[in-house]
Every structure is written in structure tokens, then in C-alpha cells.
PDB file of C-alpha atoms in Angstrom:
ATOM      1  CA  UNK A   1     -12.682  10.776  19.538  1.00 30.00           C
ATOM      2  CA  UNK A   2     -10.629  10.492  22.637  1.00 36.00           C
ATOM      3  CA  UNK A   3      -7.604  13.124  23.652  1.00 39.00           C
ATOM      4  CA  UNK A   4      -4.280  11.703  23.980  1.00 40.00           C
ATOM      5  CA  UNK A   5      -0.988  13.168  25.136  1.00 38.00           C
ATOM      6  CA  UNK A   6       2.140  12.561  23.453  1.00 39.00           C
ATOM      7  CA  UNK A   7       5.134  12.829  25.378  1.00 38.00           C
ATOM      8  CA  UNK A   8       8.309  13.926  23.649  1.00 37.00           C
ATOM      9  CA  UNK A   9      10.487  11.792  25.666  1.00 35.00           C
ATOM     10  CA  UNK A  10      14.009  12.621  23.647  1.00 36.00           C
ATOM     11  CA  UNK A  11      15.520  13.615  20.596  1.00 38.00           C
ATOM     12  CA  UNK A  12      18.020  10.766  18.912  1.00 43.00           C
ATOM     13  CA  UNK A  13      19.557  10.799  15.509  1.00 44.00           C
ATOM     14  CA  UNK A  14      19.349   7.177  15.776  1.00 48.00           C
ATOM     15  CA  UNK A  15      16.240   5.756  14.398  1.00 44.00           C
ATOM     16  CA  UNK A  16      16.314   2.410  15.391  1.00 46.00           C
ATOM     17  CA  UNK A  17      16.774   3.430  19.287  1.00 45.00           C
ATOM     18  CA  UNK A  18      13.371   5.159  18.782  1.00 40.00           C
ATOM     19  CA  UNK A  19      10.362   4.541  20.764  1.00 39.00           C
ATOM     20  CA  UNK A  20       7.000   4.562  19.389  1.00 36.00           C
ATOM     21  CA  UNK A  21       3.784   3.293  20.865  1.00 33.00           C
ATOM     22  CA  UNK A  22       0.481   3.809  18.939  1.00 33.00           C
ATOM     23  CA  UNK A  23      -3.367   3.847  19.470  1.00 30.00           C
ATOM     24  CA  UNK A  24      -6.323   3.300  16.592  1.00 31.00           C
ATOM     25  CA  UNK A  25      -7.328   4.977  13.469  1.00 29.00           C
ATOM     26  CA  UNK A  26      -4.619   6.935  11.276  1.00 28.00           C
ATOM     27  CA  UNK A  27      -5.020   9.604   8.935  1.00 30.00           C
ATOM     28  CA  UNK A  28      -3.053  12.553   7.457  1.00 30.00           C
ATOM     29  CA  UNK A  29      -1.965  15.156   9.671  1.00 30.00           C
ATOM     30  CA  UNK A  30      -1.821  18.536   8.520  1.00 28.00           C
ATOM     31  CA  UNK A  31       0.860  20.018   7.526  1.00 34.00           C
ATOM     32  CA  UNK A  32       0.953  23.131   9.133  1.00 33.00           C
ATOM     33  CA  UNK A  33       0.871  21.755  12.233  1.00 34.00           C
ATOM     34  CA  UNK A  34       3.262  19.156  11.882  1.00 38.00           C
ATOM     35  CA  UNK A  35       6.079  22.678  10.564  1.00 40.00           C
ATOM     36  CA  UNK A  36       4.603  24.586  13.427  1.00 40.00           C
ATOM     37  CA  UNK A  37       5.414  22.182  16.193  1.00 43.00           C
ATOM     38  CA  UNK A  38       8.938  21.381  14.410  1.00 44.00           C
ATOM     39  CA  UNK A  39       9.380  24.847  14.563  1.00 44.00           C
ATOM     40  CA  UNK A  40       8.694  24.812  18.068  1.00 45.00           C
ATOM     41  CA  UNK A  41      10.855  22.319  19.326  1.00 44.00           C
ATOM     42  CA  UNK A  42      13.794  23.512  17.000  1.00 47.00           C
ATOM     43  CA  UNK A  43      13.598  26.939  18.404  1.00 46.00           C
ATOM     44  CA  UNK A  44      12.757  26.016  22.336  1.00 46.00           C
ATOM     45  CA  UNK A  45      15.520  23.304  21.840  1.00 44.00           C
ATOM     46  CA  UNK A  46      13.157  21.247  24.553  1.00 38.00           C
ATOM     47  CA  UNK A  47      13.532  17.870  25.252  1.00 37.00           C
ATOM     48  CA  UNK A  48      10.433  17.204  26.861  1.00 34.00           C
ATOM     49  CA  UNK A  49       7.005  18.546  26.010  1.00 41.00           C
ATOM     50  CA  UNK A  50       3.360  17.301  26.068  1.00 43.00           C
ATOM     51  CA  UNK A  51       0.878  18.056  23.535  1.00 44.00           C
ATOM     52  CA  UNK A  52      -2.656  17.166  23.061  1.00 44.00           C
ATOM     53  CA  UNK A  53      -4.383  15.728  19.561  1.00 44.00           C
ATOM     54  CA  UNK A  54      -6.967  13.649  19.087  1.00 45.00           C
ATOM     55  CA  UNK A  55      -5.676  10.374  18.396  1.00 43.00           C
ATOM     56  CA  UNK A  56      -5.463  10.538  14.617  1.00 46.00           C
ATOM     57  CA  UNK A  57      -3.875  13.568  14.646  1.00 49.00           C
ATOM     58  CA  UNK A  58      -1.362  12.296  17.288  1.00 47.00           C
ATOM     59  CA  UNK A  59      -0.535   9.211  15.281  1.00 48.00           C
ATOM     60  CA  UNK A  60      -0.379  11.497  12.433  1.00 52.00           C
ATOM     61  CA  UNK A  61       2.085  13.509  13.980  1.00 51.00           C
ATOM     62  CA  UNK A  62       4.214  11.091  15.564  1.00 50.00           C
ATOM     63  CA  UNK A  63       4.820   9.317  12.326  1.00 51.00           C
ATOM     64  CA  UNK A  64       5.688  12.539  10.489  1.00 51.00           C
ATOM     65  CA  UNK A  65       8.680  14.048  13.307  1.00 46.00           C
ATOM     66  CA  UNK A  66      11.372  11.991  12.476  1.00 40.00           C
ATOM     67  CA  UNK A  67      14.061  12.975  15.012  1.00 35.00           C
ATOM     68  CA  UNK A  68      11.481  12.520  18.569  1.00 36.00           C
ATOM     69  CA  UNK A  69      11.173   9.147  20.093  1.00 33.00           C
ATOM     70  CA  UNK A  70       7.726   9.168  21.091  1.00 41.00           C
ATOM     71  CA  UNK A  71       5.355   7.381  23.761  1.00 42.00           C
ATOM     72  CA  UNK A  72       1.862   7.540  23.545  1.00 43.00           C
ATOM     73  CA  UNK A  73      -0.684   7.850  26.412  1.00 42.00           C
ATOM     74  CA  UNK A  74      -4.081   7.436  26.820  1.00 45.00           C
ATOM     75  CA  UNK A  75      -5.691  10.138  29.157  1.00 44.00           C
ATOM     76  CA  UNK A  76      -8.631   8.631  29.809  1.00 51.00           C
ATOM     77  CA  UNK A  77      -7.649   5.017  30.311  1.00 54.00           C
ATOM     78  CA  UNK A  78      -4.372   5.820  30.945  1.00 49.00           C
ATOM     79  CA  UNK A  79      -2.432   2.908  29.452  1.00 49.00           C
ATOM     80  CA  UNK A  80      -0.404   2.680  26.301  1.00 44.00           C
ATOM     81  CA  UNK A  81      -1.103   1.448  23.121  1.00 43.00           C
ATOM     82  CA  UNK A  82       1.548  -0.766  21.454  1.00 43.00           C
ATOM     83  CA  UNK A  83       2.450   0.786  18.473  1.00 42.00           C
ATOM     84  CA  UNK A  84       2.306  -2.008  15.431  1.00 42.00           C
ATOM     85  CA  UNK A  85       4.290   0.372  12.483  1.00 45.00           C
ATOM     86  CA  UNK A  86       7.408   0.055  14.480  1.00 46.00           C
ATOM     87  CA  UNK A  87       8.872  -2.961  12.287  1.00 36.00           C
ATOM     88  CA  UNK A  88       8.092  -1.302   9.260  1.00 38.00           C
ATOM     89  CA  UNK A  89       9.552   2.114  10.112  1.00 44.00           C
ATOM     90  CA  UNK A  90      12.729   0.267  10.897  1.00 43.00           C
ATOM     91  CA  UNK A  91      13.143  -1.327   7.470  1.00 39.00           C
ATOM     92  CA  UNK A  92      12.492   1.892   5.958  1.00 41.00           C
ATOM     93  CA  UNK A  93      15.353   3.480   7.846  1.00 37.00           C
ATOM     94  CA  UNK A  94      17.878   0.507   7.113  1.00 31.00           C
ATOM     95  CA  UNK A  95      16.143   0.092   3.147  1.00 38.00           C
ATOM     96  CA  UNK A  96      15.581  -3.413   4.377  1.00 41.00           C
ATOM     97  CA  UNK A  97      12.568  -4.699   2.426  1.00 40.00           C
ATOM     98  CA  UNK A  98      11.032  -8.145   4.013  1.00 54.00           C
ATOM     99  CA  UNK A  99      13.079 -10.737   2.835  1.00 56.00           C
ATOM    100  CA  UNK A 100      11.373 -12.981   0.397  1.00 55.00           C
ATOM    101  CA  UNK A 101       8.205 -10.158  -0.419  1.00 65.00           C
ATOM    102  CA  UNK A 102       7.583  -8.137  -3.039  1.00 69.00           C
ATOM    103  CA  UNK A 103       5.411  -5.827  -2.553  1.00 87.00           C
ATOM    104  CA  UNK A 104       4.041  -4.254  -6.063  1.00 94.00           C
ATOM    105  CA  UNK A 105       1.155  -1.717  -7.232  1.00 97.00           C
ATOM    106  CA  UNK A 106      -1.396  -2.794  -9.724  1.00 98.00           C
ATOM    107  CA  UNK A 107      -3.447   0.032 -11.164  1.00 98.00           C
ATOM    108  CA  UNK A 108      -5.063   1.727 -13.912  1.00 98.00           C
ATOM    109  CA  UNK A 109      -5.818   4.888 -14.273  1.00 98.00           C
ATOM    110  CA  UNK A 110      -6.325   8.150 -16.490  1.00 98.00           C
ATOM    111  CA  UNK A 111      -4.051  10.850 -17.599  1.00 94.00           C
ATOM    112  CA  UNK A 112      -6.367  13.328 -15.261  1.00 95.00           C
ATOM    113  CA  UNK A 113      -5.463  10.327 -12.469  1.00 96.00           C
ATOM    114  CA  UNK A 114      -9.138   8.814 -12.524  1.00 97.00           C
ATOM    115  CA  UNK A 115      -8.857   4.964 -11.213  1.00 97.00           C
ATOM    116  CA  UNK A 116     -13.057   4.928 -10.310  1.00 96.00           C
ATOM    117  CA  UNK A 117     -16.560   6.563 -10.705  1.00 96.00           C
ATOM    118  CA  UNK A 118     -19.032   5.236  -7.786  1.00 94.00           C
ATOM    119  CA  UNK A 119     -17.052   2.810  -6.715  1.00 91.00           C
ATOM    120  CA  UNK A 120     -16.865   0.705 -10.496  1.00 92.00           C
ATOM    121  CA  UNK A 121     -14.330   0.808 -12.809  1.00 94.00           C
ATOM    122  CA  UNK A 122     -15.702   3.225 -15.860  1.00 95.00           C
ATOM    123  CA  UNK A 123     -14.007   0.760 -18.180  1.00 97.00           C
ATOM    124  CA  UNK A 124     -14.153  -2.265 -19.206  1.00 95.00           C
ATOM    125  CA  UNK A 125     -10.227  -3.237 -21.131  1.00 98.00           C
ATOM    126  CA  UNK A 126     -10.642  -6.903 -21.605  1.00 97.00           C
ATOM    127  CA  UNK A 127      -6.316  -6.988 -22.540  1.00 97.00           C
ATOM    128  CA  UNK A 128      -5.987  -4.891 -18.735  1.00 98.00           C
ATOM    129  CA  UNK A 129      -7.851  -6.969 -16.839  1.00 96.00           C
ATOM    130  CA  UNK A 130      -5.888 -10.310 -18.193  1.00 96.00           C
ATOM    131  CA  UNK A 131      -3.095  -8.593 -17.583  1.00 96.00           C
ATOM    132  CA  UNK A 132      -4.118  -8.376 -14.232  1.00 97.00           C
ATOM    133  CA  UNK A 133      -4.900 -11.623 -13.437  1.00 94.00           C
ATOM    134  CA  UNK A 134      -1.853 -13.267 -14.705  1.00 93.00           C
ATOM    135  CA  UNK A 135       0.087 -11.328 -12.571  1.00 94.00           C
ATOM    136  CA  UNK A 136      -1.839 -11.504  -9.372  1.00 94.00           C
ATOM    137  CA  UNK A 137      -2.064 -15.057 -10.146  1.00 90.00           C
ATOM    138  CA  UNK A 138       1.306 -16.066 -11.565  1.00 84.00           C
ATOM    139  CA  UNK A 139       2.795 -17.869  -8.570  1.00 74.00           C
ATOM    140  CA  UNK A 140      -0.034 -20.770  -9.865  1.00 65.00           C
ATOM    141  CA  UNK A 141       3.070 -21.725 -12.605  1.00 60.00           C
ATOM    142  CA  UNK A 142       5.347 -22.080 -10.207  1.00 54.00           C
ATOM    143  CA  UNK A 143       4.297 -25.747 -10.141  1.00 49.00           C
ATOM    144  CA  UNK A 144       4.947 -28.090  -7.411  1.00 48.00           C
ATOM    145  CA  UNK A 145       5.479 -25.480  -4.707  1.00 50.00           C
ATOM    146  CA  UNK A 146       2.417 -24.831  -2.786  1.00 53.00           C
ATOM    147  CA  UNK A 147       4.488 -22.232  -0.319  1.00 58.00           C
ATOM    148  CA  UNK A 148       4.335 -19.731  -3.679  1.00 63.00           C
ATOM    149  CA  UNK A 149       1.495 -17.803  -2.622  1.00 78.00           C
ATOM    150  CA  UNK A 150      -0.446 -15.163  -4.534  1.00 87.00           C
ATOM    151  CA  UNK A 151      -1.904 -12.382  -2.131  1.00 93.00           C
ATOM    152  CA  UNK A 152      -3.606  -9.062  -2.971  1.00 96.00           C
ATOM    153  CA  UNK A 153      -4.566  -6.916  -0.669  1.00 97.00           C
ATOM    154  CA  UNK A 154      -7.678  -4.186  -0.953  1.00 97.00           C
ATOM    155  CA  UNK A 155      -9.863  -1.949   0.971  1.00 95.00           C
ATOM    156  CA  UNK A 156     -13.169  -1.857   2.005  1.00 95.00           C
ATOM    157  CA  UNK A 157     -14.623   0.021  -1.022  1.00 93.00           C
ATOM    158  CA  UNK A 158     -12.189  -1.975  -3.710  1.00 96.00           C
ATOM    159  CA  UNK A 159     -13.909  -5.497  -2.172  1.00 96.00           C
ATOM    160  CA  UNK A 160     -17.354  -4.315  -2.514  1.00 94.00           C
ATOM    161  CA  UNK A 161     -17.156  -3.258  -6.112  1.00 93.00           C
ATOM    162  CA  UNK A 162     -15.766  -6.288  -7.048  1.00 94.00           C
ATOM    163  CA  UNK A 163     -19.032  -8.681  -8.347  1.00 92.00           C
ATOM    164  CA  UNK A 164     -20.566 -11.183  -5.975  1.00 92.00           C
ATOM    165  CA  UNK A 165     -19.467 -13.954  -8.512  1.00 93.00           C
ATOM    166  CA  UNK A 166     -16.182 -13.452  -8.579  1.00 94.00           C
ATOM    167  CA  UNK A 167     -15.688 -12.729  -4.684  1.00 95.00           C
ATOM    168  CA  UNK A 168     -13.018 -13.816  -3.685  1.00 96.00           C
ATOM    169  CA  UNK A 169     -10.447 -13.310  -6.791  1.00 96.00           C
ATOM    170  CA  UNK A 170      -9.804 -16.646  -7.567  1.00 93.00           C
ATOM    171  CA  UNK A 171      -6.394 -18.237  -6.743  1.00 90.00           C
ATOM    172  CA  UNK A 172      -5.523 -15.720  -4.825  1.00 92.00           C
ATOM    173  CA  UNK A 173      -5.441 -15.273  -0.622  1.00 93.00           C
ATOM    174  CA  UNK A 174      -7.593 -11.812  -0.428  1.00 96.00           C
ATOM    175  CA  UNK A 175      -7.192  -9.343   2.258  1.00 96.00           C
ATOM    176  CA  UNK A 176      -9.751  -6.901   3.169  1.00 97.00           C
ATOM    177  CA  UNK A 177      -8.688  -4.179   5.086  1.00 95.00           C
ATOM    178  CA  UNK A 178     -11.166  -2.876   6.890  1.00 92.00           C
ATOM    179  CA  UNK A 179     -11.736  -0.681  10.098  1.00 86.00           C
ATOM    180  CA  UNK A 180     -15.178  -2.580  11.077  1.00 87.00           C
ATOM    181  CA  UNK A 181     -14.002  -5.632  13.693  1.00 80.00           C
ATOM    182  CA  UNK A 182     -17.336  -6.914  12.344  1.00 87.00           C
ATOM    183  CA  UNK A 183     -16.715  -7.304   8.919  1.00 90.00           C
ATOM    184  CA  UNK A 184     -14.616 -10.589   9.066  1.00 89.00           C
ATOM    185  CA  UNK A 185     -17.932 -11.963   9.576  1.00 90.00           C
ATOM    186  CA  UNK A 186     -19.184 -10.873   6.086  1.00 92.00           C
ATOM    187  CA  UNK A 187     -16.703 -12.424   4.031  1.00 94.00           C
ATOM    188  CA  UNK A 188     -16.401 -15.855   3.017  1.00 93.00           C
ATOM    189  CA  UNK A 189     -14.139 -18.084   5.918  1.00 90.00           C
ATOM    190  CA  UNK A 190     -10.676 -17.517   3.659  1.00 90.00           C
ATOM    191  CA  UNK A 191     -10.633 -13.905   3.444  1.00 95.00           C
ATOM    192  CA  UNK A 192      -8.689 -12.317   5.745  1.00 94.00           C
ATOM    193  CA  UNK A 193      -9.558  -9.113   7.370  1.00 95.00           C
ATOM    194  CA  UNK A 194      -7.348  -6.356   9.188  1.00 93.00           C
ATOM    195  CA  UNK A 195      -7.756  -3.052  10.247  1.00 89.00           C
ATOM    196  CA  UNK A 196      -4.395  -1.500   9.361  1.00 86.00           C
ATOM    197  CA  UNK A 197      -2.027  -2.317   6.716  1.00 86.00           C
ATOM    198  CA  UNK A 198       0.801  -2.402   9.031  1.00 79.00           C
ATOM    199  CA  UNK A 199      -1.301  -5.668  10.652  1.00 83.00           C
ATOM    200  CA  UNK A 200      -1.782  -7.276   6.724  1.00 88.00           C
ATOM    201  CA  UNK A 201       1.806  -7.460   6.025  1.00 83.00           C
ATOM    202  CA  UNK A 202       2.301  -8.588  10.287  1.00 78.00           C
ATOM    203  CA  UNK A 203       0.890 -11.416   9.040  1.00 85.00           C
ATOM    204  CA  UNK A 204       2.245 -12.180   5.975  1.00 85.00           C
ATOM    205  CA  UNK A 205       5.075 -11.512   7.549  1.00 78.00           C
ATOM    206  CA  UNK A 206       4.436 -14.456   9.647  1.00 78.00           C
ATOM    207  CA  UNK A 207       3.519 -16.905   7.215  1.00 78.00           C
ATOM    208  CA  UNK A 208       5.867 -19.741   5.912  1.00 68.00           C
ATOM    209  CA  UNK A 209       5.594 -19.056   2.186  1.00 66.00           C
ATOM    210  CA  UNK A 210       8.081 -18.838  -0.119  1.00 63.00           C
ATOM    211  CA  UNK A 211       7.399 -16.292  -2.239  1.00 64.00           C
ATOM    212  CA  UNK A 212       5.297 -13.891  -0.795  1.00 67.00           C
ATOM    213  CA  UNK A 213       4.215 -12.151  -3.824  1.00 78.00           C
ATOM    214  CA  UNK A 214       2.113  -9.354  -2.943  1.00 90.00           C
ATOM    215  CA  UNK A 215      -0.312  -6.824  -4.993  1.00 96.00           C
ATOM    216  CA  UNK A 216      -2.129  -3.892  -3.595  1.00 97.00           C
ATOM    217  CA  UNK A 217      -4.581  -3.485  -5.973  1.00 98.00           C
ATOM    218  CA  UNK A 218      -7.078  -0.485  -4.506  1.00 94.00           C
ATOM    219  CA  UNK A 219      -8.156   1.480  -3.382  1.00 92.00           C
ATOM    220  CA  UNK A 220      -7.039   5.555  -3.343  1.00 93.00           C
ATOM    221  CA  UNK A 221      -5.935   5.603   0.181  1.00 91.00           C
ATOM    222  CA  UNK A 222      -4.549   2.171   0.211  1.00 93.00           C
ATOM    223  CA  UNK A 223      -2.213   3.362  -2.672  1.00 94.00           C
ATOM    224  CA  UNK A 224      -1.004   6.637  -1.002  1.00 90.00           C
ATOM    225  CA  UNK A 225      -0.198   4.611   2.086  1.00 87.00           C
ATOM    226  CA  UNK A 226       1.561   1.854   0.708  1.00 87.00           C
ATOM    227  CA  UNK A 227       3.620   4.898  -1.583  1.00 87.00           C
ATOM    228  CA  UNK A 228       4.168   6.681   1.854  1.00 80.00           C
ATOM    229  CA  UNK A 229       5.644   3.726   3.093  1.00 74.00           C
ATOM    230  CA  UNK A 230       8.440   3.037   0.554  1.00 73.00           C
ATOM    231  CA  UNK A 231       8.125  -0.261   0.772  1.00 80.00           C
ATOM    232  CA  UNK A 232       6.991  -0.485  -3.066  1.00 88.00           C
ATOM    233  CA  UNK A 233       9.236  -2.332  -5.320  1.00 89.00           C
ATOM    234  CA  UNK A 234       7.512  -1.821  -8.686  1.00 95.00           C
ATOM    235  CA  UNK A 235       4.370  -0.395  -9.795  1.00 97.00           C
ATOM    236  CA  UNK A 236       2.712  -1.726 -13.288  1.00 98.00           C
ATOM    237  CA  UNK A 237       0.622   0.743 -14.617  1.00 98.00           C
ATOM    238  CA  UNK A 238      -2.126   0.705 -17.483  1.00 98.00           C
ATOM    239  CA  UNK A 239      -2.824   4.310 -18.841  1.00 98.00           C
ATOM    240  CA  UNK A 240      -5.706   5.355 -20.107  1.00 98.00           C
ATOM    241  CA  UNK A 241      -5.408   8.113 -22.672  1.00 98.00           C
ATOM    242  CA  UNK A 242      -8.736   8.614 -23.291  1.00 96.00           C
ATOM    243  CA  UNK A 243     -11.132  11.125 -20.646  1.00 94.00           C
ATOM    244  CA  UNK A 244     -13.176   8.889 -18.731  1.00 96.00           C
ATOM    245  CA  UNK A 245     -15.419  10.610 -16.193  1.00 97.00           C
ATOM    246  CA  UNK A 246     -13.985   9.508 -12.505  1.00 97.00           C
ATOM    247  CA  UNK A 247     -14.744  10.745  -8.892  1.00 95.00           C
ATOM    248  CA  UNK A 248     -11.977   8.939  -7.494  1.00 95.00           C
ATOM    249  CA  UNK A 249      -8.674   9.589  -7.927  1.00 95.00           C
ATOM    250  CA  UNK A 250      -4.838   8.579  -7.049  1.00 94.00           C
ATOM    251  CA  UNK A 251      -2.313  10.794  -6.430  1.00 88.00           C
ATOM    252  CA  UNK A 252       0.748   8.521  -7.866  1.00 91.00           C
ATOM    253  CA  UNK A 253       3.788   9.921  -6.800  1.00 88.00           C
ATOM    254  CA  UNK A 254       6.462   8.406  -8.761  1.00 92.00           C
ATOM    255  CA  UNK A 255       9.651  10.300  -7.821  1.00 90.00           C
ATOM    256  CA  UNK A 256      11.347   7.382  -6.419  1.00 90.00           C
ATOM    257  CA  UNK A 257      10.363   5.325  -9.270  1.00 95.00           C
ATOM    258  CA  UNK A 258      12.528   4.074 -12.442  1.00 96.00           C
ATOM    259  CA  UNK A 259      10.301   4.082 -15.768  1.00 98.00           C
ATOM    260  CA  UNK A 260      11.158   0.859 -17.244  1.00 97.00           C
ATOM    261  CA  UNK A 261      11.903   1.386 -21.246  1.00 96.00           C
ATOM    262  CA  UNK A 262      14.698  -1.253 -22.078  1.00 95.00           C
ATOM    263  CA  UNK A 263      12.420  -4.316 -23.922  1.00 93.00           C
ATOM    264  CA  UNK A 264      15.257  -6.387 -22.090  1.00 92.00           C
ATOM    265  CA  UNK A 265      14.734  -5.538 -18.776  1.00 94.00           C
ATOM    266  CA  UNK A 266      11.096  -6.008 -18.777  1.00 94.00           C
ATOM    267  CA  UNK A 267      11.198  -9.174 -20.222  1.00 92.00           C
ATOM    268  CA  UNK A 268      13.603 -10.475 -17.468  1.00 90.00           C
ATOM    269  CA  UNK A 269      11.257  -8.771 -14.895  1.00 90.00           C
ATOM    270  CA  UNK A 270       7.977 -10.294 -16.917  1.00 90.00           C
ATOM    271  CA  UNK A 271       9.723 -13.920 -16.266  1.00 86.00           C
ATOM    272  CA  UNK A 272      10.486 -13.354 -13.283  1.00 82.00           C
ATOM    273  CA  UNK A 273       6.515 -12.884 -12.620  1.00 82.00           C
ATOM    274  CA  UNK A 274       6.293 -16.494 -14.647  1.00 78.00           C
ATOM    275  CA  UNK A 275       5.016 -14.798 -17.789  1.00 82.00           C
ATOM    276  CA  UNK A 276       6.424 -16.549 -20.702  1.00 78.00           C
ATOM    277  CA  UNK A 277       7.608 -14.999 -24.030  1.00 79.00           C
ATOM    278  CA  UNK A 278       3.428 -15.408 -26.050  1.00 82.00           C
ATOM    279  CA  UNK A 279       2.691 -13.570 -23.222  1.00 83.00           C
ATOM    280  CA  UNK A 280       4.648 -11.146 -22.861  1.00 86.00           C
ATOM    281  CA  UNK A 281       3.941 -10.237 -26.212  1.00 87.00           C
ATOM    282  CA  UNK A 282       0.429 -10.053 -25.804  1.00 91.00           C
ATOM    283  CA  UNK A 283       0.718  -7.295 -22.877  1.00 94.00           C
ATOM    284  CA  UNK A 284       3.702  -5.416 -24.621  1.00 94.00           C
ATOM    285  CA  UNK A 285       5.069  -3.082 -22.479  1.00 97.00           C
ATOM    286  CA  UNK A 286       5.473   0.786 -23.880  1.00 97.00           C
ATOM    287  CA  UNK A 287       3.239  -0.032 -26.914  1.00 96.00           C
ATOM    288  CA  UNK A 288      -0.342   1.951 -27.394  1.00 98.00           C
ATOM    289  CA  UNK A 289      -2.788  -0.500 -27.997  1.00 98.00           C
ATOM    290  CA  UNK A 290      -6.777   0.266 -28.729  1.00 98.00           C
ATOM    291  CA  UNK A 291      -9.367  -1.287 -27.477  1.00 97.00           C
ATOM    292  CA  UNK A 292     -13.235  -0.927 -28.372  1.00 96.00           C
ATOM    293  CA  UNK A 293     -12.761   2.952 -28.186  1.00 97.00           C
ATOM    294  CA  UNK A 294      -9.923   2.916 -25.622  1.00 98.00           C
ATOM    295  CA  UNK A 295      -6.317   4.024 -25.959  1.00 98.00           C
ATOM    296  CA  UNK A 296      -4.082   2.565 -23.388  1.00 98.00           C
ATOM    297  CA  UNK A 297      -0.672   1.291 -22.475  1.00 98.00           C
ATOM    298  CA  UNK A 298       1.048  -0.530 -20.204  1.00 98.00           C
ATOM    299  CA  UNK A 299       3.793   0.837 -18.147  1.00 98.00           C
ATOM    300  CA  UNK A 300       6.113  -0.722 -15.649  1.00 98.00           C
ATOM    301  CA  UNK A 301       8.205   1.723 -13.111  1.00 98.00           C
ATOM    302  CA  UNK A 302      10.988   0.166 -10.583  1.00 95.00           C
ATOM    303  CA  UNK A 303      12.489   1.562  -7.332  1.00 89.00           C
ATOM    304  CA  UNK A 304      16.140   1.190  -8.076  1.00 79.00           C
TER     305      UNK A 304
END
């Protein structure tokens, strides 16, 4: 992977003034070295300084110091790389969600935080996985509006362990994201594939609908980013109280996040997701139900 220098151009309490210009492939930064180079500029008080990471790192780093506006350079080409998480680091500074989207997380997983073994579920809930599709699907009752659009969005992994017969989810516009530029070409023509999150919800963004309903249903890393993001509005959970061996797991940080217990409430949410009242009380919220062996319950959590 290539070097890059960042250049720490100024310091500005105002976030929206910021500059930030990007290059490919994010991942987490460590933390040490994001405190050690805070440190650094909070003791040298230094407006300028250049540092060198590789570019993951950089990007890494860049999103994590909130008080630097940032350019990024490429040392070997040396151009710069328009930086495509700028729109959604402003709404998270102004708590301006996209108007018209709702962005939600659809998951189950154990109490030990399991959601997969080998890239399969390790259950099979038939109540969960109805549950499932009527939500991803329940702009379909909205009838006589074709701009209501149902949209989940997965990764790599989370496409490829879903069968071959029921690729693509059904009444649903699927988006793979995926860091291969070649893999649009291995999907059928309506899938849509991009290589960053930040470019998904570009172009949903975009797109004329009315309701941009939008799931992220898997997997692990797609979940911590959207979470990072704070652009979540509600997560609905199904627990599993039973030990299920898993070798991937979610780390579901849900500090932010209201748990939903008024019966009320979730029934106005429920409707608002076009699930009438038979249906509702078939996937009761805060109710233990068992299933051929399997304890579970749905749960429903809201960012106030």
C-alpha cells in the first residue's frame, strides 16, 4: 500500500468549514496512535505538520481528529483524492439525518453477540426470518406509490451466504458493497454494487424516491460502520437466548439507543413500517417466544 502525507492545514472549531479530501480503502486506526498524535499537536500547539501513514491508516486518522481540517496527498502521484464522507460528516455535526431516509439495523444475534458461523446463519427461526421480510419489504403496502422503495444494503460475505435461489431478496433493490470493481459483473443487472458505504447512501441519496426506507442487514463490519456513523435511527433486534456456536460476531454498541418497552409506542412505530395490528401480534415485541428448541425475542431500540 502506497504512503500518503497528510497535511494539517489548520485547526477550526467549526466543523462545517472543514476540509477533508480522501483516498481508497478504510479501516480502524489504532488508538494509540490516534491519542499520541493528539497529544502531539495539543502540546506543540502546531498548526501545520506532515505525517506519513499508509493510506488506511491516514483515512483512519483523519476521520478520528475532530478539530484538524485535513487535505490529503498522494506522494507518489501527487494529486488529491476527493474525499466522498464529507456530506455525511456534516449531517452528523448538524444531527441532520437525510431527509426522507431511514436508515435502520436488522439483526439477530446471541447473548455472547454471535450473528454467524462460516458465513451461515446457525439458525434457522422461521417467526425471525418473517419478521424480516415484512419489514425489509413493507414499502410493497404502500400501494399505488411506486417511489416507496425498499433497499437493503449488505456486504460481500452477507450476499454470498444468502442461497442462489433467493439472490436477489425479492422486492427489494439490493446493494452489495464490495471492494472488487469487478464484482458488479457477478451479480444479476439490478444489483447495485459500491465500494464504500459513504458511495451506497451517495446514491440513494440521489434517487427520486419517496420513502427511502433503508436496512443494513450484515455483515459485522457493515454494522460497526453504520453504528460509527450515527446515522442509525432504530435498530430491531431478535435475541437469541440460547448458546449457538458462532465465529462471527457484532459488537452492538447501544449507548445512544432508547430500548423501546411501551406496547404503544411500538405499535405506532410497527404501523408506521405498514405492519397492521394481526401482525403485529404475531412478532410481539418484548415477549419470549420458543421455537423448535430456540428461545428468542424481539427487541426494538430508538435514537431519541
Amino acid at each position: 500500500m502506497s504512503q500518503h502525507t497528510i497535511l494539517l492545514l489548520q485547526k477550526t472549531k467549526d466543523k462545517k468549514s472543514r476540509t477533508y479530501m480522501d483516498c481508497n480503502n478504510v479501516s480502524l486506526m489504532i488508538d494509540q496512535v490516534i491519542n499520541l498524535y493528539e497529544v502531539k499537536l495539543k502540546e506543540s500547539n502546531i498548526n501545520r505538520r506532515e505525517i506519513n501513514y499508509t493510506a488506511s491508516d491516514l483515512l483512519n486518522y483523519i476521520d478520528n481528529v475532530g478539530d484538524l481540517a485535513c487535505m490529503v496527498l498522494d506522494v507518489n502521484s501527487g494529486t488529491y483524492i476527493p474525499h466522498d464522507r464529507e456530506w455525511i460528516k456534516q449531517m452528523n455535526h448538524t444531527g441532520d439525518l437525510m431527509e426522507g431516509i431511514s436508515l435502520n439495523i436488522i439483526v439477530a444475534k446471541t447473548a455472547k453477540n454471535g450473528i454467524g458461523l462460516n458465513n451461515i446463519l446457525p439458525w434457522k427461526i422461521k417467526r425471525d426470518m418473517k419478521l424480516f421480510k415484512s419489514l425489509t419489504t413493507s414499502n410493497n403496502k404502500h400501494q399505488g406509490d411506486s417511489d416507496f422503495q425498499n433497499i437493503v444494503i449488505m456486504g460481500r460475505n452477507t450476499w454470498d451466504s444468502i442461497p442462489n435461489k433467493f439472490k436477489p431478496l425479492k422486492d427489494r433493490l439490493n446493494i452489495v458493497l464490495s471492494r472488487n470493481t469487478a464484482f458488479q459483473q457477478l451479480v444479476p443487472p439490478k444489483v447495485q454494487v459500491f465500494q464504500s458505504l459513504e458511495a451506497s447512501l451517495n446514491f440513494i441519496k440521489k434517487k427520486s424516491f419517496q420513502n427511502k426506507n433503508i436496512w443494513i442487514i450484515g455483515g459485522s463490519q457493515i454494522y460497526k460502520e453504520v453504528l460509527e456513523l450515527n446515522i442509525t435511527k432504530k435498530i430491531f433486534l431478535t435475541h437469541i437466548y440460547n448458546e449457538v456456536e458462532c465465529n462471527t460476531y457484532i459488537d452492538l454498541k447501544l449507548d445512544k439507543f432508547r430500548l423501546i418497552k411501551d406496547a404503544e409506542e411500538i405499535g405506532i412505530v410497527l404501523k408506521n413500517y405498514f405492519l397492521d395490528g394481526e401482525e403485529q401480534d404475531e412478532f410481539k415485541f418484548n415477549h419470549v417466544f420458543e421455537e423448535d428448541g430456540y428461545k428468542f425475542e424481539f427487541l426494538l431500540f430508538n435514537r431519541d
